[in-house]
């Protein structure tokens, strides 16, 4: 039955401010009642996950139930961050979905080899990006409807 599990925290690692804003808006408008936290690159993502620096307070950087990961970011790219996440016994349990502009088959294969659960190609057109994010929300909602306790996503009430 939908709505029986608690919402999860979702962390979006995305260097493009417009894409971060648009993704946050789409999640706010979706049926998913989950808390979205944004970081700007792979280095910030690792700081968030390990509660370092600006993310040292676990209350402001709660443990995520899902990571949305761009690949092409400064300081530490998505594949580097993914490699670190999957090497950590605790962090490796967090599902990671790649959300990237890259259409390179090598990036997709490498991402799956490193342990992502899904690879979404992010279109350049904002309208198409909205569609991808909405489809992603529907995809996760269908999983929730079938297995609400398996992943912690819940329907927004009201």
CSV table of C-alpha atoms in Angstrom, one decimal:
chain,number,residue,atom,x,y,z
A,1,UNK,CA,0.0,0.0,0.0
A,2,UNK,CA,1.5,3.4,-0.9
A,3,UNK,CA,2.3,5.8,1.8
A,4,UNK,CA,3.3,3.2,4.4
A,5,UNK,CA,7.0,4.0,4.5
A,6,UNK,CA,8.9,7.1,5.5
A,7,UNK,CA,10.2,9.5,2.8
A,8,UNK,CA,13.8,9.2,1.9
A,9,UNK,CA,16.5,11.8,1.5
A,10,UNK,CA,17.7,12.3,-2.1
A,11,UNK,CA,21.0,13.9,-2.9
A,12,UNK,CA,21.5,15.5,-6.3
A,13,UNK,CA,25.1,16.0,-7.4
A,14,UNK,CA,24.9,18.4,-10.3
A,15,UNK,CA,27.2,21.3,-11.2
A,16,UNK,CA,24.7,23.1,-13.4
A,17,UNK,CA,22.7,25.6,-11.3
A,18,UNK,CA,19.8,25.7,-13.7
A,19,UNK,CA,19.5,21.9,-13.8
A,20,UNK,CA,19.7,21.8,-10.0
A,21,UNK,CA,16.9,24.3,-9.7
A,22,UNK,CA,14.8,22.6,-12.4
A,23,UNK,CA,15.2,19.2,-10.8
A,24,UNK,CA,14.3,20.6,-7.4
A,25,UNK,CA,11.2,22.2,-8.8
A,26,UNK,CA,10.1,19.0,-10.5
A,27,UNK,CA,10.6,17.0,-7.4
A,28,UNK,CA,8.6,19.5,-5.4
A,29,UNK,CA,5.7,19.2,-8.0
A,30,UNK,CA,5.8,15.4,-8.1
A,31,UNK,CA,4.0,12.9,-6.0
A,32,UNK,CA,7.2,12.0,-4.2
A,33,UNK,CA,7.4,13.4,-0.6
A,34,UNK,CA,11.1,13.2,-0.3
A,35,UNK,CA,13.7,15.7,0.9
A,36,UNK,CA,16.1,16.8,-1.9
A,37,UNK,CA,19.6,18.0,-1.0
A,38,UNK,CA,21.8,19.4,-3.7
A,39,UNK,CA,25.6,19.5,-4.0
A,40,UNK,CA,27.6,21.0,-6.8
A,41,UNK,CA,30.3,18.4,-7.6
A,42,UNK,CA,31.7,15.0,-6.6
A,43,UNK,CA,33.9,16.5,-3.9
A,44,UNK,CA,31.0,18.1,-2.2
A,45,UNK,CA,29.0,14.9,-2.5
A,46,UNK,CA,31.7,13.0,-0.7
A,47,UNK,CA,31.9,15.7,2.0
A,48,UNK,CA,28.1,15.4,2.4
A,49,UNK,CA,28.2,11.6,2.6
A,50,UNK,CA,31.1,11.7,5.1
A,51,UNK,CA,29.9,14.8,7.1
A,52,UNK,CA,32.9,16.9,6.4
A,53,UNK,CA,33.3,20.7,6.1
A,54,UNK,CA,30.1,22.5,5.4
A,55,UNK,CA,28.2,19.2,5.9
A,56,UNK,CA,29.7,18.2,9.3
A,57,UNK,CA,26.3,18.4,11.0
A,58,UNK,CA,24.3,15.2,10.3
A,59,UNK,CA,21.1,17.1,11.0
A,60,UNK,CA,21.7,19.3,7.9
A,61,UNK,CA,23.2,16.4,5.8
A,62,UNK,CA,21.1,13.4,6.6
A,63,UNK,CA,22.0,10.0,5.2
A,64,UNK,CA,20.5,9.6,1.7
A,65,UNK,CA,18.3,6.8,0.4
A,66,UNK,CA,19.1,7.7,-3.2
A,67,UNK,CA,21.8,9.6,-5.0
A,68,UNK,CA,21.2,11.3,-8.4
A,69,UNK,CA,24.7,11.8,-9.9
A,70,UNK,CA,25.9,13.8,-12.9
A,71,UNK,CA,29.1,12.6,-14.5
A,72,UNK,CA,30.8,15.7,-15.8
A,73,UNK,CA,31.5,17.8,-12.8
A,74,UNK,CA,34.5,19.8,-11.6
A,75,UNK,CA,36.9,18.8,-8.8
A,76,UNK,CA,35.7,15.2,-8.8
A,77,UNK,CA,33.6,13.7,-11.6
A,78,UNK,CA,30.7,11.4,-11.1
A,79,UNK,CA,32.7,8.2,-11.9
A,80,UNK,CA,35.3,9.1,-9.3
A,81,UNK,CA,32.7,9.8,-6.7
A,82,UNK,CA,30.8,6.6,-7.6
A,83,UNK,CA,34.0,4.5,-7.3
A,84,UNK,CA,34.5,5.9,-3.7
A,85,UNK,CA,30.8,5.3,-2.8
A,86,UNK,CA,30.9,1.7,-3.9
A,87,UNK,CA,34.2,1.1,-2.1
A,88,UNK,CA,32.6,2.0,1.2
A,89,UNK,CA,30.6,-0.8,2.9
A,90,UNK,CA,28.0,1.6,4.3
A,91,UNK,CA,27.7,4.0,1.3
A,92,UNK,CA,27.7,1.2,-1.2
A,93,UNK,CA,24.1,0.3,-0.1
A,94,UNK,CA,22.8,3.7,-1.3
A,95,UNK,CA,21.2,3.3,-4.8
A,96,UNK,CA,22.8,5.7,-7.3
A,97,UNK,CA,21.1,6.8,-10.5
A,98,UNK,CA,23.2,8.6,-13.1
A,99,UNK,CA,21.5,11.7,-14.5
A,100,UNK,CA,23.9,13.1,-17.2
A,101,UNK,CA,24.1,14.8,-20.5
A,102,UNK,CA,26.5,12.2,-21.8
A,103,UNK,CA,25.3,10.0,-24.6
A,104,UNK,CA,28.6,8.1,-24.7
A,105,UNK,CA,28.0,4.3,-24.5
A,106,UNK,CA,31.4,4.0,-22.7
A,107,UNK,CA,30.1,6.3,-19.9
A,108,UNK,CA,26.9,4.3,-19.6
A,109,UNK,CA,28.8,1.0,-19.5
A,110,UNK,CA,31.3,2.3,-17.0
A,111,UNK,CA,28.5,3.6,-14.8
A,112,UNK,CA,26.8,0.2,-14.7
A,113,UNK,CA,30.2,-1.5,-14.1
A,114,UNK,CA,30.7,0.8,-11.1
A,115,UNK,CA,27.3,-0.1,-9.7
A,116,UNK,CA,24.6,2.4,-10.7
A,117,UNK,CA,21.0,1.1,-10.6
A,118,UNK,CA,19.9,3.3,-13.5
A,119,UNK,CA,21.3,5.6,-16.1
A,120,UNK,CA,19.2,8.5,-17.3
A,121,UNK,CA,20.3,10.7,-20.2
A,122,UNK,CA,19.7,14.4,-19.4
A,123,UNK,CA,18.5,16.3,-22.5
A,124,UNK,CA,19.8,19.8,-23.2
A,125,UNK,CA,16.2,21.2,-23.8
A,126,UNK,CA,14.6,22.2,-20.4
A,127,UNK,CA,11.2,20.9,-21.5
A,128,UNK,CA,12.7,17.5,-22.3
A,129,UNK,CA,14.5,17.6,-19.0
A,130,UNK,CA,11.2,18.2,-17.2
A,131,UNK,CA,9.8,15.1,-19.0
A,132,UNK,CA,12.8,13.0,-18.0
A,133,UNK,CA,12.5,14.0,-14.3
A,134,UNK,CA,8.7,13.4,-14.3
A,135,UNK,CA,9.2,10.0,-16.0
A,136,UNK,CA,11.8,9.2,-13.3
A,137,UNK,CA,9.4,10.2,-10.6
A,138,UNK,CA,6.7,7.9,-12.1
A,139,UNK,CA,9.2,5.1,-12.5
A,140,UNK,CA,10.1,5.3,-8.8
A,141,UNK,CA,6.4,5.7,-7.8
A,142,UNK,CA,5.6,2.4,-9.6
A,143,UNK,CA,8.3,0.7,-7.6
A,144,UNK,CA,6.9,2.2,-4.4
A,145,UNK,CA,3.4,1.1,-5.2
A,146,UNK,CA,4.6,-2.5,-5.6
A,147,UNK,CA,7.2,-2.6,-2.8
A,148,UNK,CA,6.7,0.4,-0.5
A,149,UNK,CA,9.0,-0.9,2.2
A,150,UNK,CA,11.8,-1.9,-0.1
A,151,UNK,CA,13.0,1.6,-1.0
A,152,UNK,CA,11.4,4.1,1.4
A,153,UNK,CA,9.8,6.4,-1.2
A,154,UNK,CA,6.3,7.6,-0.3
A,155,UNK,CA,3.5,9.4,-2.0
A,156,UNK,CA,3.0,13.1,-1.1
A,157,UNK,CA,-0.3,13.4,0.8
A,158,UNK,CA,-2.8,16.1,0.0
